[in-house]
Short mmCIF file of C-alpha atoms in Angstrom, two decimals:
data_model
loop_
_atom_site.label_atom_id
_atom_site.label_comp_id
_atom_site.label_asym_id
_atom_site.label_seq_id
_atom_site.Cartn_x
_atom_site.Cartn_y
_atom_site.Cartn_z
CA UNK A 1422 -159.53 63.60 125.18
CA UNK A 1423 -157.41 64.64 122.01
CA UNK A 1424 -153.70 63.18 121.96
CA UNK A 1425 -151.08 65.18 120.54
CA UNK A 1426 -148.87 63.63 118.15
CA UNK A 1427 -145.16 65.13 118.37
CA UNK A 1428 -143.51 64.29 115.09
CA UNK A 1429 -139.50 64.98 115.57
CA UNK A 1430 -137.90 66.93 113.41
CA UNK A 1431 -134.71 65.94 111.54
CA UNK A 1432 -132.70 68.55 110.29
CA UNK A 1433 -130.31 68.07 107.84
CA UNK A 1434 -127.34 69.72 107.47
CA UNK A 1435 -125.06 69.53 104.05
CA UNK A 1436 -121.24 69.41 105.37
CA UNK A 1437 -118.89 72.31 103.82
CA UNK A 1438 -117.43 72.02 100.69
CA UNK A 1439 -113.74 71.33 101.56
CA UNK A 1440 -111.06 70.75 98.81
CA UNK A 1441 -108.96 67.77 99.41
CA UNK A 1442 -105.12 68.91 99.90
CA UNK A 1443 -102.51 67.36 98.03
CA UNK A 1444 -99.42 67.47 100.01
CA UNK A 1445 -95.89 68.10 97.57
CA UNK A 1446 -92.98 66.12 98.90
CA UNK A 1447 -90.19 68.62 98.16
CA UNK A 1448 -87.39 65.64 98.16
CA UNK A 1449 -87.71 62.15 96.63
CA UNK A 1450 -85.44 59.50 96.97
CA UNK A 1451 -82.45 59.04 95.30
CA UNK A 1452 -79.42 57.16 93.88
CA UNK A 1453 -76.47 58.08 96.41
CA UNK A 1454 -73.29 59.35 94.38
CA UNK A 1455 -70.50 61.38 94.62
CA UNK A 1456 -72.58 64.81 94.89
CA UNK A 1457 -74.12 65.58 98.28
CA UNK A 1458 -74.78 68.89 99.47
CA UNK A 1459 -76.04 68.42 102.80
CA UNK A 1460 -75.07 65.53 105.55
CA UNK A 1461 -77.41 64.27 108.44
CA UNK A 1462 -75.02 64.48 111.19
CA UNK A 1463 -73.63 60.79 111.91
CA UNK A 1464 -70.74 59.37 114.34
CA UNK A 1465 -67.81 57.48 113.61
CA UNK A 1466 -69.24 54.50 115.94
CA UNK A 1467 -71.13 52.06 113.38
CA UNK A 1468 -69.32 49.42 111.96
CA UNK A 1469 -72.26 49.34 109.44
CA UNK A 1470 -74.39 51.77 108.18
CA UNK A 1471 -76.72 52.43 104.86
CA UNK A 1472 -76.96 55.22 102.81
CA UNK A 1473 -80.29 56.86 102.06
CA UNK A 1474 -80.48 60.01 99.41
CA UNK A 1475 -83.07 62.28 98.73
CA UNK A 1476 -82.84 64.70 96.00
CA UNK A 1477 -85.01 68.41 95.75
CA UNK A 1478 -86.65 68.44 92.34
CA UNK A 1479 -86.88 71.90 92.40
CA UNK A 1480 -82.89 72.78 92.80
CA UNK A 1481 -81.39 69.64 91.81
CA UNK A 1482 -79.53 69.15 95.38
CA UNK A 1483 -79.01 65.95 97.12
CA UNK A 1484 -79.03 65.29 100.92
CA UNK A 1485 -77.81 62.45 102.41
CA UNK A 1486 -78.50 59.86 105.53
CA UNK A 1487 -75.74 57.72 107.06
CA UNK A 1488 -78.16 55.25 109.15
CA UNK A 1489 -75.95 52.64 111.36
CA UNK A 1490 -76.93 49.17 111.83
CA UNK A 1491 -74.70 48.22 113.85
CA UNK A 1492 -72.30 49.85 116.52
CA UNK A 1493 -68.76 49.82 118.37
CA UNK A 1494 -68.67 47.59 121.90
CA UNK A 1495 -70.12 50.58 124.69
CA UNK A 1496 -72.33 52.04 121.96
CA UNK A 1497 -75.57 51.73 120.79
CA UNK A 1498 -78.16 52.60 118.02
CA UNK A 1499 -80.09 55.68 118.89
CA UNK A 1500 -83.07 57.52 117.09
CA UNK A 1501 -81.91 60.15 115.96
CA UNK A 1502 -83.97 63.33 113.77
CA UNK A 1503 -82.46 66.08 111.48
CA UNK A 1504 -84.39 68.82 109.84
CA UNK A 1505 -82.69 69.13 106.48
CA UNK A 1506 -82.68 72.87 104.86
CA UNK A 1507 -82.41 71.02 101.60
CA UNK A 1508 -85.75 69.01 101.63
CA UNK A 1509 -87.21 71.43 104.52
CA UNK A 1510 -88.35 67.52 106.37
CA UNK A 1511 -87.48 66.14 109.63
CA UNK A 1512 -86.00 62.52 109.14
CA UNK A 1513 -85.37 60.09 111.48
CA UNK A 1514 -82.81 57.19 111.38
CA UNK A 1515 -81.04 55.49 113.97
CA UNK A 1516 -76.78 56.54 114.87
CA UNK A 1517 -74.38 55.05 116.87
CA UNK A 1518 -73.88 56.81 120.66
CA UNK A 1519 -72.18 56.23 123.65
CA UNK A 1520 -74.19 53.60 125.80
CA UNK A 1521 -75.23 54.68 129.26
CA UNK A 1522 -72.48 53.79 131.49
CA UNK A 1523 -73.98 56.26 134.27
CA UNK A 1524 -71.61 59.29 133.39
CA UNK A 1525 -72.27 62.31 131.11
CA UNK A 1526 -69.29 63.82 128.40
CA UNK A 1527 -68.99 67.60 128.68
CA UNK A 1528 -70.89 68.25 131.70
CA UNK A 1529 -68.79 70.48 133.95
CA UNK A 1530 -70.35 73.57 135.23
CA UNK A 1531 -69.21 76.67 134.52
CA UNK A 1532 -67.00 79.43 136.41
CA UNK A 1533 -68.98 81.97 138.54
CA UNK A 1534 -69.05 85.29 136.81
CA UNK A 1535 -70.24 88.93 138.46
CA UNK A 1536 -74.05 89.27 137.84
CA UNK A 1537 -76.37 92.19 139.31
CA UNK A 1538 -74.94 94.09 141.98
CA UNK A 1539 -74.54 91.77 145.02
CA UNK A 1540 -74.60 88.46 143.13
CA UNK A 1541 -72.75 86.26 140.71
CA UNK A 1542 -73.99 83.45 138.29
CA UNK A 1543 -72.84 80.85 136.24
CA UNK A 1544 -73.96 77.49 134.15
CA UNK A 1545 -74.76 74.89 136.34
CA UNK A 1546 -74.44 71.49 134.37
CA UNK A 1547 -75.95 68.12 136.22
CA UNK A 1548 -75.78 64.51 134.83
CA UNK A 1549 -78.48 62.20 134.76
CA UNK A 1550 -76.74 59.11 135.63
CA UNK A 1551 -79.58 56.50 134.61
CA UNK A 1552 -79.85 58.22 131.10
CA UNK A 1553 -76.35 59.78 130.68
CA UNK A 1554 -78.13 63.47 129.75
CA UNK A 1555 -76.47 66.27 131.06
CA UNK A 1556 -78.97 68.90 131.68
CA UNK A 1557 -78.21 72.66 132.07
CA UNK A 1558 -79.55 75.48 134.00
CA UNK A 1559 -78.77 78.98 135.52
CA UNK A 1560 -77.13 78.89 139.31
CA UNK A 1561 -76.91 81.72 141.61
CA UNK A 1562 -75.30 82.67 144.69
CA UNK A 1563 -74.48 85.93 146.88
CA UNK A 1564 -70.73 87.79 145.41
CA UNK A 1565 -68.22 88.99 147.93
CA UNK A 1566 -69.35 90.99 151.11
CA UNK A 1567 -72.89 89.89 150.46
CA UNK A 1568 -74.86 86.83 152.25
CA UNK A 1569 -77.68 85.37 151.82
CA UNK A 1570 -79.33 82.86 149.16
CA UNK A 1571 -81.12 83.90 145.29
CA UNK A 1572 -83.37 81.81 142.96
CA UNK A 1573 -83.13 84.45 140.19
CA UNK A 1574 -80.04 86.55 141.09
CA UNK A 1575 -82.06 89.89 141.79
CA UNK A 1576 -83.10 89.46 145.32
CA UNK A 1577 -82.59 87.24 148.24
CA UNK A 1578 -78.42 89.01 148.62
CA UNK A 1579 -78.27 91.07 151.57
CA UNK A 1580 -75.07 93.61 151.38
CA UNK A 1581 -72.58 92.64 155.14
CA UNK A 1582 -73.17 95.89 157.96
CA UNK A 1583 -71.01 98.25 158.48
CA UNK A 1584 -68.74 99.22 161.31
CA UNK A 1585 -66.98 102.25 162.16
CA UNK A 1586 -68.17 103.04 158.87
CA UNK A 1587 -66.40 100.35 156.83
CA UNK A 1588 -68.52 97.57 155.80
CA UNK A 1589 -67.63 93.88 156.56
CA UNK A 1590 -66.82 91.98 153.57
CA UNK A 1591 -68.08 88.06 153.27
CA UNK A 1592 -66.63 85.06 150.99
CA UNK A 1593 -68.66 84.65 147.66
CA UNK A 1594 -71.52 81.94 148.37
CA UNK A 1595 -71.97 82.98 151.88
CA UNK A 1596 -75.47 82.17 153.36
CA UNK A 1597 -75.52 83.65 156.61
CA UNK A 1598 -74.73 87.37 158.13
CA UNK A 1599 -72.42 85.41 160.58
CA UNK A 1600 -69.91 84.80 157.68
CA UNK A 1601 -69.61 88.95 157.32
CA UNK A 1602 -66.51 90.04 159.00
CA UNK A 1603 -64.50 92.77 159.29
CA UNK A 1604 -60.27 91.49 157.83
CA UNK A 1605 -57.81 92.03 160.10
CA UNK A 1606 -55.77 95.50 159.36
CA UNK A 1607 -58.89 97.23 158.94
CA UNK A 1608 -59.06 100.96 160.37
CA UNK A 1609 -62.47 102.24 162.02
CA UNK A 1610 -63.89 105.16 163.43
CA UNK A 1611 -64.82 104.37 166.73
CA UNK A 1612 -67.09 107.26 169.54
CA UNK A 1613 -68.18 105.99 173.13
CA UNK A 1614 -68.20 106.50 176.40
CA UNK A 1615 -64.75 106.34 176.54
CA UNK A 1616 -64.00 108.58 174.01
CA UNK A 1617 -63.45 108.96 170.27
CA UNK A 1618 -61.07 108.29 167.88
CA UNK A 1619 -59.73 105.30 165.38
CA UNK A 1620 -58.93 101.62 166.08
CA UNK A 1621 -57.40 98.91 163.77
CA UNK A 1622 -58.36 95.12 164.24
CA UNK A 1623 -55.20 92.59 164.81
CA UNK A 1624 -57.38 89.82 163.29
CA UNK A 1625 -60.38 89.06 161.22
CA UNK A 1626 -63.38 90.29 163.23
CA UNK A 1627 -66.73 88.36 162.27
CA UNK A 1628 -69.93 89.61 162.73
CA UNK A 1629 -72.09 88.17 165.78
CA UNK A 1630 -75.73 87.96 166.67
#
């Protein structure tokens, strides 16, 4: 019986014929002097620092870094980055901050304001007590004569019923059609078996299941 002989077949492949990219630092360091047109933002908590300067070839401009090495008692060295329009680089050097003492600076939320018909918004802040990072976001709640609860402040607000036809009016943030009411002083049309005519409520009347 003949044997076949299967002889593999390497195929060899040359790879492309890629330049090799030179990268072109824009900014080189630098001597620090009086001249310096651009400042990485720094805080007024070291009680050392270094300079470091770095100077664009092309226009001649200098930008500086204020790096701390040390800090105030209840702060500490962060990393911190800056994208300088003068060397068109992120940096990254270390500045003194407040250290985490479980509270946030600036971190009040916001008054509520009117948003679509029916609901109201405003700038919710919250702290992050084991980092100190106050976060923002968007809150949302149901306006006056409205009840309800909204994620997005277009839906989720239900407008109170009416009675007599007046509608019932509701304190901003209410959740539930209970909370609707009627204030006292309020004149309404009124036709039963009784008869017809007008009525005025003596006191707040609230709206009941």
């Amino acid at each position: 019986m003949k044997k076949l002989l299967l002889i593999p077949t390497i195929l060899v492949m040359s790879p492309p014929n890629y330049a090799m990219a030179v990268m072109t630092l824009t900014c080189t360091t630098t001597t620090c002097g009086s001249t310096v047109n651009e400042n990485a933002p720094t805080s007024a908590f070291g009680t050392s620092s270094t300079n470091k300067c770095y100077i664009n070839s092309s226009t001649g401009k200098i930008f500086q870094i204020t790096e701390h090495t040390a800090c105030m008692t209840g702060y500490e060295l962060t990393s911190t980055s800056h994208t300088s329009t003068t060397c068109g680089m992120t940096y990254y050097y270390d500045m003194c901050t407040k250290a985490c003492d479980g509270t946030c600076s600036d971190c009040t939320s916001g008054s509520w304001t009117a948003g679509n018909t029916g609901y109201q918004q405003r700038t919710k802040k919250t702290c992050n007590t084991s980092t100190c990072v106050c976060s923002s976001s968007t809150e949302y709640r149901c306006a006056s004569g409205y009840y309800g609860s909204s994620s997005n402040g277009t839906s989720g607000c239900t407008r109170c019923p009416s009675s007599g036809g007046v509608y019932g009016t509701s304190v901003a943030g209410s959740t539930a059609i209970t909370s609707c009411y009627l204030p006292s002083g309020t004149t309404v049309s009124f036709s039963d078996s009784t008869g017809s005519g007008t009525a005025k409520y003596t006191a707040n009347c609230f709206y009941t299941n």
